[in-house]
Amino acid sequence: MSHANCSPASSSRGVIATLFRKKLISPDSESSEDSTYGARVSDMAVFEFMALIDAMRVPWSKESSNHKCLHTITASDNTPAPMVMEIAFCMPEILKLDELRRHTDFWQFEKKWNIEIAFQENDVFRRHKRLAVFDMDSTLIQQEVIDEIARFVGVEDKVSAITARAMNGEIDFTESLRQRVALLEGVPSDVFEKLKSVITFTPGARELTRALKILGFKLAVLSGGFMPLANYVKEELSLDYAHANTLVISEDGTQLTGELTGDIVHAERKAELLEKIANENGIALRQVVAIGDGANDLPMMFKAGLGIAFDAKPAVQLRAPCRINSGNLQDVLYILGFTKEEQDQILGA
């Protein structure tokens, strides 16, 4: 208890690894995979994970580590089965966090154990986020809105093909957007009202945004889609900001002209808007979470203190700071460090 040794200086970086069991397989499952490795984040998996970490810390001293189960279910033998766990450890400053995220040993570990890892720095900003910004299409909602509009004029296949290439980063987003919007000429201007009835919110979107609002977050949707539906999503989820593209409507107000007006919300614009909103609210960028699925979301992910690719395109997952593929947005709360019990407490408030 000597105060001379209180909080000694360290040359190590604190790191948090959140380990997700990729599929919440029933504990009663008898698949060969489950009988070998267990339908859980097993002790053997944690042991192997820490062995990988220790190997990377040689020849540096190995500092202590600890773990915390964020979500546990009861297996058929009445033993606890951890499904989400976070492990806190230290790494030398010379080893960059980005190198951990892309290390082939961890990719092989994930494949072997059917576990997904999200790495982030374990510092004061990890525990005190204040702003979350979201992509809209295929993130907060399950549709790509422009594809849904294309159905009205029978050009869905052409629009979808351009969308896929843009999301994978194969073509410039702004040019691809103009090409797709041009195909929408003549669509009735009331199309957005009709689309509201078919829009499906992503599982966990309402729970995540409600929890974050209760925790005092500012929330924004930054979309390469269109303002009428971005505003609808904003209202439905009680967000604070909505930014998206504006389509030109004919002078008689009856149809779309196939043109855009105003600033295009492309990849760089999303990052700019993220920083603008943070500055307006006196929020440090390291206190920002950015969540999306496409290549045009990567700049805002890198701008934020924590960027998360949610059920993203393969090329995006390779580059994103963190990734999660559970299909449920509420699971973002685990990456922020909240246990299942704490999430239930927040949502029950």
mmCIF file of C-alpha atoms in Angstrom:
data_model
loop_
_atom_site.group_PDB
_atom_site.id
_atom_site.type_symbol
_atom_site.label_atom_id
_atom_site.label_comp_id
_atom_site.label_asym_id
_atom_site.label_seq_id
_atom_site.Cartn_x
_atom_site.Cartn_y
_atom_site.Cartn_z
ATOM 1 C CA MET A 1 0.000 0.000 0.000
ATOM 2 C CA SER A 2 3.013 2.292 -0.268
ATOM 3 C CA HIS A 3 2.093 5.564 -1.964
ATOM 4 C CA ALA A 4 5.545 5.601 -3.515
ATOM 5 C CA ASN A 5 4.330 2.775 -5.761
ATOM 6 C CA CYS A 6 0.896 4.262 -6.448
ATOM 7 C CA SER A 7 0.067 4.272 -10.182
ATOM 8 C CA PRO A 8 3.609 3.583 -11.398
ATOM 9 C CA ALA A 9 4.539 4.910 -14.836
ATOM 10 C CA SER A 10 4.067 2.395 -17.639
ATOM 11 C CA SER A 11 5.312 2.233 -21.201
ATOM 12 C CA SER A 12 2.396 -0.002 -22.133
ATOM 13 C CA ARG A 13 -0.899 0.768 -23.802
ATOM 14 C CA GLY A 14 -4.075 -0.506 -22.192
ATOM 15 C CA VAL A 15 -6.163 -2.579 -24.595
ATOM 16 C CA ILE A 16 -9.654 -4.081 -24.352
ATOM 17 C CA ALA A 17 -10.567 -7.078 -26.486
ATOM 18 C CA THR A 18 -14.282 -7.909 -26.659
ATOM 19 C CA LEU A 19 -14.798 -11.544 -27.656
ATOM 20 C CA PHE A 20 -18.172 -12.440 -29.177
ATOM 21 C CA ARG A 21 -19.341 -15.980 -29.744
ATOM 22 C CA LYS A 22 -20.346 -15.555 -33.404
ATOM 23 C CA LYS A 23 -23.579 -17.525 -33.180
ATOM 24 C CA LEU A 24 -25.707 -17.875 -30.087
ATOM 25 C CA ILE A 25 -25.989 -21.614 -30.634
ATOM 26 C CA SER A 26 -28.221 -23.411 -28.157
ATOM 27 C CA PRO A 27 -26.259 -24.936 -25.258
ATOM 28 C CA ASP A 28 -28.058 -28.191 -26.067
ATOM 29 C CA SER A 29 -26.596 -28.232 -29.571
ATOM 30 C CA GLU A 30 -24.776 -31.436 -30.395
ATOM 31 C CA SER A 31 -22.927 -30.301 -33.501
ATOM 32 C CA SER A 32 -19.358 -31.553 -33.870
ATOM 33 C CA GLU A 33 -18.106 -27.994 -33.590
ATOM 34 C CA ASP A 34 -19.877 -27.421 -30.296
ATOM 35 C CA SER A 35 -18.797 -30.726 -28.773
ATOM 36 C CA THR A 36 -15.183 -29.889 -29.615
ATOM 37 C CA TYR A 37 -15.021 -26.210 -28.709
ATOM 38 C CA GLY A 38 -18.223 -25.525 -26.803
ATOM 39 C CA ALA A 39 -21.023 -23.150 -27.770
ATOM 40 C CA ARG A 40 -19.416 -20.399 -25.735
ATOM 41 C CA VAL A 41 -16.287 -18.338 -25.247
ATOM 42 C CA SER A 42 -14.622 -21.294 -23.564
ATOM 43 C CA ASP A 43 -11.768 -21.373 -21.075
ATOM 44 C CA MET A 44 -9.590 -23.032 -23.702
ATOM 45 C CA ALA A 45 -10.338 -20.251 -26.174
ATOM 46 C CA VAL A 46 -9.396 -17.598 -23.597
ATOM 47 C CA PHE A 47 -6.214 -19.523 -22.736
ATOM 48 C CA GLU A 48 -5.198 -19.627 -26.399
ATOM 49 C CA PHE A 49 -6.061 -15.963 -26.873
ATOM 50 C CA MET A 50 -3.837 -14.938 -23.964
ATOM 51 C CA ALA A 51 -1.055 -17.203 -25.264
ATOM 52 C CA LEU A 52 -1.166 -15.227 -28.532
ATOM 53 C CA ILE A 53 -1.011 -11.945 -26.616
ATOM 54 C CA ASP A 54 1.906 -13.162 -24.486
ATOM 55 C CA ALA A 55 3.824 -14.294 -27.567
ATOM 56 C CA MET A 56 3.516 -10.789 -29.009
ATOM 57 C CA ARG A 57 4.722 -9.204 -25.754
ATOM 58 C CA VAL A 58 8.065 -11.042 -25.886
ATOM 59 C CA PRO A 59 10.714 -9.702 -25.187
ATOM 60 C CA TRP A 60 8.762 -7.099 -23.186
ATOM 61 C CA SER A 61 7.593 -7.864 -19.676
ATOM 62 C CA LYS A 62 4.195 -9.487 -19.410
ATOM 63 C CA GLU A 63 1.824 -7.366 -17.367
ATOM 64 C CA SER A 64 -1.304 -8.653 -15.684
ATOM 65 C CA SER A 65 -4.599 -9.083 -17.486
ATOM 66 C CA ASN A 66 -8.191 -9.613 -16.385
ATOM 67 C CA HIS A 67 -11.503 -10.599 -17.909
ATOM 68 C CA LYS A 68 -15.166 -9.809 -17.413
ATOM 69 C CA CYS A 69 -18.144 -11.773 -18.729
ATOM 70 C CA LEU A 70 -20.638 -9.408 -20.348
ATOM 71 C CA HIS A 71 -23.252 -11.997 -21.314
ATOM 72 C CA THR A 72 -23.569 -15.517 -19.926
ATOM 73 C CA ILE A 73 -26.212 -18.145 -20.465
ATOM 74 C CA THR A 74 -26.770 -21.405 -18.597
ATOM 75 C CA ALA A 75 -25.691 -24.542 -20.460
ATOM 76 C CA SER A 76 -27.571 -27.844 -20.331
ATOM 77 C CA ASP A 77 -25.299 -29.062 -17.510
ATOM 78 C CA ASN A 78 -26.223 -25.959 -15.477
ATOM 79 C CA THR A 79 -22.759 -24.447 -15.889
ATOM 80 C CA PRO A 80 -22.297 -20.833 -17.028
ATOM 81 C CA ALA A 81 -21.582 -20.442 -20.743
ATOM 82 C CA PRO A 82 -19.981 -17.051 -21.529
ATOM 83 C CA MET A 83 -21.184 -15.688 -24.868
ATOM 84 C CA VAL A 84 -19.553 -12.243 -24.710
ATOM 85 C CA MET A 85 -16.423 -11.494 -22.736
ATOM 86 C CA GLU A 86 -14.001 -8.603 -22.498
ATOM 87 C CA ILE A 87 -10.326 -9.083 -21.688
ATOM 88 C CA ALA A 88 -8.194 -6.166 -20.502
ATOM 89 C CA PHE A 89 -4.427 -6.341 -20.990
ATOM 90 C CA CYS A 90 -1.437 -4.167 -21.829
ATOM 91 C CA MET A 91 0.701 -4.062 -24.943
ATOM 92 C CA PRO A 92 3.985 -2.189 -25.539
ATOM 93 C CA GLU A 93 3.531 1.179 -27.224
ATOM 94 C CA ILE A 94 5.657 0.000 -30.151
ATOM 95 C CA LEU A 95 2.914 -2.483 -31.107
ATOM 96 C CA LYS A 96 0.145 -0.551 -32.822
ATOM 97 C CA LEU A 97 -3.495 -1.363 -32.180
ATOM 98 C CA ASP A 98 -4.122 -1.551 -35.922
ATOM 99 C CA GLU A 99 -1.490 -4.296 -36.168
ATOM 100 C CA LEU A 100 -3.346 -6.357 -33.576
ATOM 101 C CA ARG A 101 -6.609 -5.996 -35.443
ATOM 102 C CA ARG A 102 -5.087 -7.290 -38.670
ATOM 103 C CA HIS A 103 -2.713 -9.912 -37.307
ATOM 104 C CA THR A 104 -3.159 -13.230 -39.093
ATOM 105 C CA ASP A 105 -2.901 -15.170 -35.817
ATOM 106 C CA PHE A 106 -6.098 -13.517 -34.576
ATOM 107 C CA TRP A 107 -7.918 -14.140 -37.854
ATOM 108 C CA GLN A 108 -7.006 -17.828 -37.519
ATOM 109 C CA PHE A 109 -8.087 -17.807 -33.872
ATOM 110 C CA GLU A 110 -11.476 -16.358 -34.802
ATOM 111 C CA LYS A 111 -12.022 -19.006 -37.464
ATOM 112 C CA LYS A 112 -10.972 -21.869 -35.196
ATOM 113 C CA TRP A 113 -13.090 -20.874 -32.200
ATOM 114 C CA ASN A 114 -16.011 -19.243 -34.033
ATOM 115 C CA ILE A 115 -15.298 -16.069 -32.068
ATOM 116 C CA GLU A 116 -15.119 -12.465 -33.243
ATOM 117 C CA ILE A 117 -12.737 -9.986 -31.573
ATOM 118 C CA ALA A 118 -13.137 -6.216 -31.284
ATOM 119 C CA PHE A 119 -9.979 -4.415 -30.125
ATOM 120 C CA GLN A 120 -9.928 -0.883 -28.710
ATOM 121 C CA GLU A 121 -7.802 1.211 -26.398
ATOM 122 C CA ASN A 122 -8.678 0.933 -22.733
ATOM 123 C CA ASP A 123 -8.592 4.538 -21.617
ATOM 124 C CA VAL A 124 -10.886 7.173 -20.153
ATOM 125 C CA PHE A 125 -12.427 7.876 -23.573
ATOM 126 C CA ARG A 126 -13.485 4.261 -23.968
ATOM 127 C CA ARG A 127 -15.612 4.600 -20.848
ATOM 128 C CA HIS A 128 -17.031 8.048 -21.612
ATOM 129 C CA LYS A 129 -18.383 8.212 -25.154
ATOM 130 C CA ARG A 130 -20.858 11.045 -25.813
ATOM 131 C CA LEU A 131 -21.807 10.983 -29.515
ATOM 132 C CA ALA A 132 -22.860 8.152 -31.815
ATOM 133 C CA VAL A 133 -23.307 8.614 -35.565
ATOM 134 C CA PHE A 134 -24.899 6.011 -37.808
ATOM 135 C CA ASP A 135 -25.178 5.212 -41.457
ATOM 136 C CA MET A 136 -28.811 4.593 -42.410
ATOM 137 C CA ASP A 137 -29.196 2.053 -45.227
ATOM 138 C CA SER A 138 -28.262 -1.502 -44.162
ATOM 139 C CA THR A 139 -27.297 -0.158 -40.733
ATOM 140 C CA LEU A 140 -30.184 1.504 -38.877
ATOM 141 C CA ILE A 141 -32.605 0.064 -41.440
ATOM 142 C CA GLN A 142 -32.309 -3.171 -43.357
ATOM 143 C CA GLN A 143 -33.059 -1.789 -46.811
ATOM 144 C CA GLU A 144 -30.999 0.148 -49.340
ATOM 145 C CA VAL A 145 -33.563 2.901 -49.949
ATOM 146 C CA ILE A 146 -32.486 3.737 -53.471
ATOM 147 C CA ASP A 147 -32.994 0.085 -54.425
ATOM 148 C CA GLU A 148 -36.530 0.217 -53.038
ATOM 149 C CA ILE A 149 -37.314 3.355 -55.058
ATOM 150 C CA ALA A 150 -35.896 1.675 -58.173
ATOM 151 C CA ARG A 151 -38.584 -1.002 -57.910
ATOM 152 C CA PHE A 152 -41.167 1.622 -58.860
ATOM 153 C CA VAL A 153 -39.642 2.109 -62.300
ATOM 154 C CA GLY A 154 -38.322 -1.392 -62.919
ATOM 155 C CA VAL A 155 -34.597 -0.519 -62.790
ATOM 156 C CA GLU A 156 -33.814 -2.312 -59.536
ATOM 157 C CA ASP A 157 -31.177 -4.593 -61.055
ATOM 158 C CA LYS A 158 -29.276 -1.697 -62.641
ATOM 159 C CA VAL A 159 -29.386 0.383 -59.459
ATOM 160 C CA SER A 160 -28.437 -2.544 -57.197
ATOM 161 C CA ALA A 161 -25.421 -3.353 -59.329
ATOM 162 C CA ILE A 162 -24.138 0.227 -59.052
ATOM 163 C CA THR A 163 -24.885 0.277 -55.302
ATOM 164 C CA ALA A 164 -22.892 -2.915 -54.690
ATOM 165 C CA ARG A 165 -19.883 -1.581 -56.571
ATOM 166 C CA ALA A 166 -19.991 1.692 -54.635
ATOM 167 C CA MET A 167 -20.308 0.018 -51.220
ATOM 168 C CA ASN A 168 -17.347 -2.229 -52.003
ATOM 169 C CA GLY A 169 -15.293 0.812 -52.968
ATOM 170 C CA GLU A 170 -14.964 -0.194 -56.623
ATOM 171 C CA ILE A 171 -16.287 3.109 -57.994
ATOM 172 C CA ASP A 172 -16.503 6.676 -56.706
ATOM 173 C CA PHE A 173 -19.554 7.093 -54.470
ATOM 174 C CA THR A 174 -20.586 10.523 -55.756
ATOM 175 C CA GLU A 175 -20.520 9.466 -59.395
ATOM 176 C CA SER A 176 -22.306 6.212 -58.588
ATOM 177 C CA LEU A 177 -24.999 8.164 -56.718
ATOM 178 C CA ARG A 178 -25.587 10.469 -59.665
ATOM 179 C CA GLN A 179 -25.816 7.458 -62.003
ATOM 180 C CA ARG A 180 -28.361 5.751 -59.770
ATOM 181 C CA VAL A 181 -30.444 8.888 -59.178
ATOM 182 C CA ALA A 182 -30.601 9.533 -62.939
ATOM 183 C CA LEU A 183 -32.353 6.168 -63.279
ATOM 184 C CA LEU A 184 -35.118 7.407 -60.938
ATOM 185 C CA GLU A 185 -36.421 10.108 -63.280
ATOM 186 C CA GLY A 186 -40.198 10.046 -63.363
ATOM 187 C CA VAL A 187 -40.735 8.270 -60.036
ATOM 188 C CA PRO A 188 -43.803 9.758 -58.250
ATOM 189 C CA SER A 189 -42.753 12.266 -55.582
ATOM 190 C CA ASP A 190 -44.919 10.559 -52.947
ATOM 191 C CA VAL A 191 -42.684 7.480 -53.129
ATOM 192 C CA PHE A 192 -41.117 8.226 -49.735
ATOM 193 C CA GLU A 193 -44.473 8.157 -47.958
ATOM 194 C CA LYS A 194 -45.183 4.777 -49.541
ATOM 195 C CA LEU A 195 -41.757 3.465 -48.564
ATOM 196 C CA LYS A 196 -42.285 4.211 -44.873
ATOM 197 C CA SER A 197 -44.653 1.266 -44.650
ATOM 198 C CA VAL A 198 -42.013 -1.184 -45.896
ATOM 199 C CA ILE A 199 -38.979 0.164 -44.045
ATOM 200 C CA THR A 200 -37.666 -2.390 -41.536
ATOM 201 C CA PHE A 201 -35.489 -1.222 -38.674
ATOM 202 C CA THR A 202 -32.472 -3.385 -37.971
ATOM 203 C CA PRO A 203 -32.894 -5.633 -34.901
ATOM 204 C CA GLY A 204 -31.565 -3.803 -31.868
ATOM 205 C CA ALA A 205 -31.625 -0.354 -33.508
ATOM 206 C CA ARG A 206 -34.419 0.941 -31.289
ATOM 207 C CA GLU A 207 -32.885 -0.598 -28.171
ATOM 208 C CA LEU A 208 -29.395 0.749 -28.878
ATOM 209 C CA THR A 209 -30.491 4.299 -29.652
ATOM 210 C CA ARG A 210 -32.862 4.378 -26.666
ATOM 211 C CA ALA A 211 -30.117 3.142 -24.333
ATOM 212 C CA LEU A 212 -27.638 5.683 -25.655
ATOM 213 C CA LYS A 213 -30.147 8.525 -25.248
ATOM 214 C CA ILE A 214 -30.771 7.489 -21.641
ATOM 215 C CA LEU A 215 -26.999 7.531 -21.114
ATOM 216 C CA GLY A 216 -26.854 11.113 -22.405
ATOM 217 C CA PHE A 217 -25.487 10.578 -25.914
ATOM 218 C CA LYS A 218 -26.114 12.858 -28.848
ATOM 219 C CA LEU A 219 -27.201 10.768 -31.854
ATOM 220 C CA ALA A 220 -27.038 11.407 -35.605
ATOM 221 C CA VAL A 221 -27.821 9.623 -38.858
ATOM 222 C CA LEU A 222 -25.383 10.522 -41.663
ATOM 223 C CA SER A 223 -26.693 8.925 -44.821
ATOM 224 C CA GLY A 224 -25.795 8.696 -48.467
ATOM 225 C CA GLY A 225 -29.534 8.134 -48.912
ATOM 226 C CA PHE A 226 -32.255 10.766 -48.988
ATOM 227 C CA MET A 227 -33.599 13.342 -46.540
ATOM 228 C CA PRO A 228 -37.278 12.340 -46.389
ATOM 229 C CA LEU A 229 -36.428 8.907 -45.002
ATOM 230 C CA ALA A 230 -33.478 10.158 -42.955
ATOM 231 C CA ASN A 231 -35.907 12.511 -41.184
ATOM 232 C CA TYR A 232 -38.358 9.635 -40.723
ATOM 233 C CA VAL A 233 -35.622 7.509 -39.102
ATOM 234 C CA LYS A 234 -34.601 10.474 -36.956
ATOM 235 C CA GLU A 235 -38.155 10.857 -35.653
ATOM 236 C CA GLU A 236 -38.698 7.138 -35.094
ATOM 237 C CA LEU A 237 -35.453 6.696 -33.134
ATOM 238 C CA SER A 238 -35.444 10.120 -31.405
ATOM 239 C CA LEU A 239 -32.119 11.110 -32.958
ATOM 240 C CA ASP A 240 -30.719 14.616 -32.667
ATOM 241 C CA TYR A 241 -29.422 15.105 -36.224
ATOM 242 C CA ALA A 242 -30.184 13.841 -39.728
ATOM 243 C CA HIS A 243 -28.059 14.556 -42.806
ATOM 244 C CA ALA A 244 -28.653 13.018 -46.226
ATOM 245 C CA ASN A 245 -28.981 13.884 -49.922
ATOM 246 C CA THR A 246 -31.782 15.953 -51.439
ATOM 247 C CA LEU A 247 -33.558 14.878 -54.626
ATOM 248 C CA VAL A 248 -34.940 17.455 -57.040
ATOM 249 C CA ILE A 249 -38.707 17.346 -57.556
ATOM 250 C CA SER A 250 -40.379 18.600 -60.723
ATOM 251 C CA GLU A 251 -41.921 22.093 -60.746
ATOM 252 C CA ASP A 252 -45.427 20.681 -60.514
ATOM 253 C CA GLY A 253 -44.343 18.610 -57.489
ATOM 254 C CA THR A 254 -45.460 15.275 -58.945
ATOM 255 C CA GLN A 255 -42.255 13.390 -59.739
ATOM 256 C CA LEU A 256 -38.506 13.088 -59.273
ATOM 257 C CA THR A 257 -36.335 14.655 -61.950
ATOM 258 C CA GLY A 258 -33.390 12.289 -61.567
ATOM 259 C CA GLU A 259 -31.184 15.072 -60.187
ATOM 260 C CA LEU A 260 -29.645 16.032 -56.853
ATOM 261 C CA THR A 261 -29.351 19.428 -55.175
ATOM 262 C CA GLY A 262 -27.168 20.711 -52.360
ATOM 263 C CA ASP A 263 -24.095 19.092 -50.822
ATOM 264 C CA ILE A 264 -23.590 15.418 -51.586
ATOM 265 C CA VAL A 265 -23.268 13.314 -48.425
ATOM 266 C CA HIS A 266 -20.351 11.197 -49.600
ATOM 267 C CA ALA A 267 -17.627 9.561 -47.522
ATOM 268 C CA GLU A 268 -15.645 12.728 -46.831
ATOM 269 C CA ARG A 269 -18.795 14.712 -46.080
ATOM 270 C CA LYS A 270 -19.851 12.157 -43.455
ATOM 271 C CA ALA A 271 -16.504 12.574 -41.696
ATOM 272 C CA GLU A 272 -16.845 16.366 -41.883
ATOM 273 C CA LEU A 273 -20.360 16.251 -40.435
ATOM 274 C CA LEU A 274 -19.215 13.970 -37.617
ATOM 275 C CA GLU A 275 -16.518 16.469 -36.645
ATOM 276 C CA LYS A 276 -18.916 19.433 -37.007
ATOM 277 C CA ILE A 277 -21.528 17.860 -34.715
ATOM 278 C CA ALA A 278 -18.854 16.918 -32.173
ATOM 279 C CA ASN A 279 -17.473 20.464 -32.161
ATOM 280 C CA GLU A 280 -20.941 22.004 -31.794
ATOM 281 C CA ASN A 281 -21.490 19.943 -28.660
ATOM 282 C CA GLY A 282 -18.003 20.275 -27.177
ATOM 283 C CA ILE A 283 -17.322 16.584 -27.652
ATOM 284 C CA ALA A 284 -13.804 15.252 -28.274
ATOM 285 C CA LEU A 285 -13.470 13.046 -31.358
ATOM 286 C CA ARG A 286 -12.211 10.226 -29.139
ATOM 287 C CA GLN A 287 -15.640 10.300 -27.487
ATOM 288 C CA VAL A 288 -17.421 9.551 -30.762
ATOM 289 C CA VAL A 289 -18.702 6.181 -32.023
ATOM 290 C CA ALA A 290 -19.328 5.787 -35.782
ATOM 291 C CA ILE A 291 -21.238 2.781 -37.131
ATOM 292 C CA GLY A 292 -21.777 1.831 -40.783
ATOM 293 C CA ASP A 293 -21.509 -0.917 -43.348
ATOM 294 C CA GLY A 294 -20.119 0.570 -46.581
ATOM 295 C CA ALA A 295 -16.846 1.860 -47.965
ATOM 296 C CA ASN A 296 -18.278 5.386 -47.774
ATOM 297 C CA ASP A 297 -18.510 4.946 -43.981
ATOM 298 C CA LEU A 298 -14.807 4.232 -43.456
ATOM 299 C CA PRO A 299 -13.624 7.875 -43.219
ATOM 300 C CA MET A 300 -16.089 8.620 -40.423
ATOM 301 C CA MET A 301 -15.102 5.372 -38.681
ATOM 302 C CA PHE A 302 -11.456 6.459 -38.731
ATOM 303 C CA LYS A 303 -12.369 9.984 -37.641
ATOM 304 C CA ALA A 304 -14.243 8.682 -34.579
ATOM 305 C CA GLY A 305 -12.637 7.375 -31.432
ATOM 306 C CA LEU A 306 -14.369 4.060 -32.106
ATOM 307 C CA GLY A 307 -15.415 2.973 -35.596
ATOM 308 C CA ILE A 308 -17.546 -0.139 -35.988
ATOM 309 C CA ALA A 309 -18.367 -1.962 -39.222
ATOM 310 C CA PHE A 310 -21.785 -3.561 -38.675
ATOM 311 C CA ASP A 311 -22.586 -6.586 -40.868
ATOM 312 C CA ALA A 312 -20.402 -4.823 -43.408
ATOM 313 C CA LYS A 313 -19.176 -5.670 -46.894
ATOM 314 C CA PRO A 314 -16.074 -7.934 -46.832
ATOM 315 C CA ALA A 315 -13.735 -5.233 -48.154
ATOM 316 C CA VAL A 316 -14.972 -2.860 -45.430
ATOM 317 C CA GLN A 317 -14.480 -5.408 -42.648
ATOM 318 C CA LEU A 318 -10.856 -5.823 -43.683
ATOM 319 C CA ARG A 319 -10.197 -2.106 -43.211
ATOM 320 C CA ALA A 320 -12.540 -1.056 -40.397
ATOM 321 C CA PRO A 321 -11.213 -0.402 -36.876
ATOM 322 C CA CYS A 322 -13.742 -2.830 -35.335
ATOM 323 C CA ARG A 323 -16.368 -5.118 -36.754
ATOM 324 C CA ILE A 324 -19.428 -6.929 -35.481
ATOM 325 C CA ASN A 325 -21.547 -9.410 -37.419
ATOM 326 C CA SER A 326 -24.247 -10.424 -34.971
ATOM 327 C CA GLY A 327 -27.122 -8.863 -36.914
ATOM 328 C CA ASN A 328 -28.266 -7.021 -33.782
ATOM 329 C CA LEU A 329 -27.252 -3.409 -33.193
ATOM 330 C CA GLN A 330 -27.851 -3.642 -29.453
ATOM 331 C CA ASP A 331 -24.657 -5.717 -29.299
ATOM 332 C CA VAL A 332 -22.710 -2.480 -29.802
ATOM 333 C CA LEU A 333 -23.370 -1.907 -26.092
ATOM 334 C CA TYR A 334 -21.080 -4.851 -25.315
ATOM 335 C CA ILE A 335 -18.226 -3.127 -27.147
ATOM 336 C CA LEU A 336 -18.923 -0.086 -24.956
ATOM 337 C CA GLY A 337 -18.508 -2.358 -21.919
ATOM 338 C CA PHE A 338 -22.086 -2.859 -20.739
ATOM 339 C CA THR A 339 -23.096 -6.268 -19.422
ATOM 340 C CA LYS A 340 -26.410 -7.843 -20.388
ATOM 341 C CA GLU A 341 -27.736 -7.075 -16.910
ATOM 342 C CA GLU A 342 -26.680 -3.424 -17.201
ATOM 343 C CA GLN A 343 -28.334 -3.150 -20.613
ATOM 344 C CA ASP A 344 -31.564 -4.541 -19.178
ATOM 345 C CA GLN A 345 -31.338 -2.033 -16.322
ATOM 346 C CA ILE A 346 -30.830 0.900 -18.705
ATOM 347 C CA LEU A 347 -33.654 -0.145 -21.033
ATOM 348 C CA GLY A 348 -35.946 -0.755 -18.086
ATOM 349 C CA ALA A 349 -35.489 2.803 -16.851
#
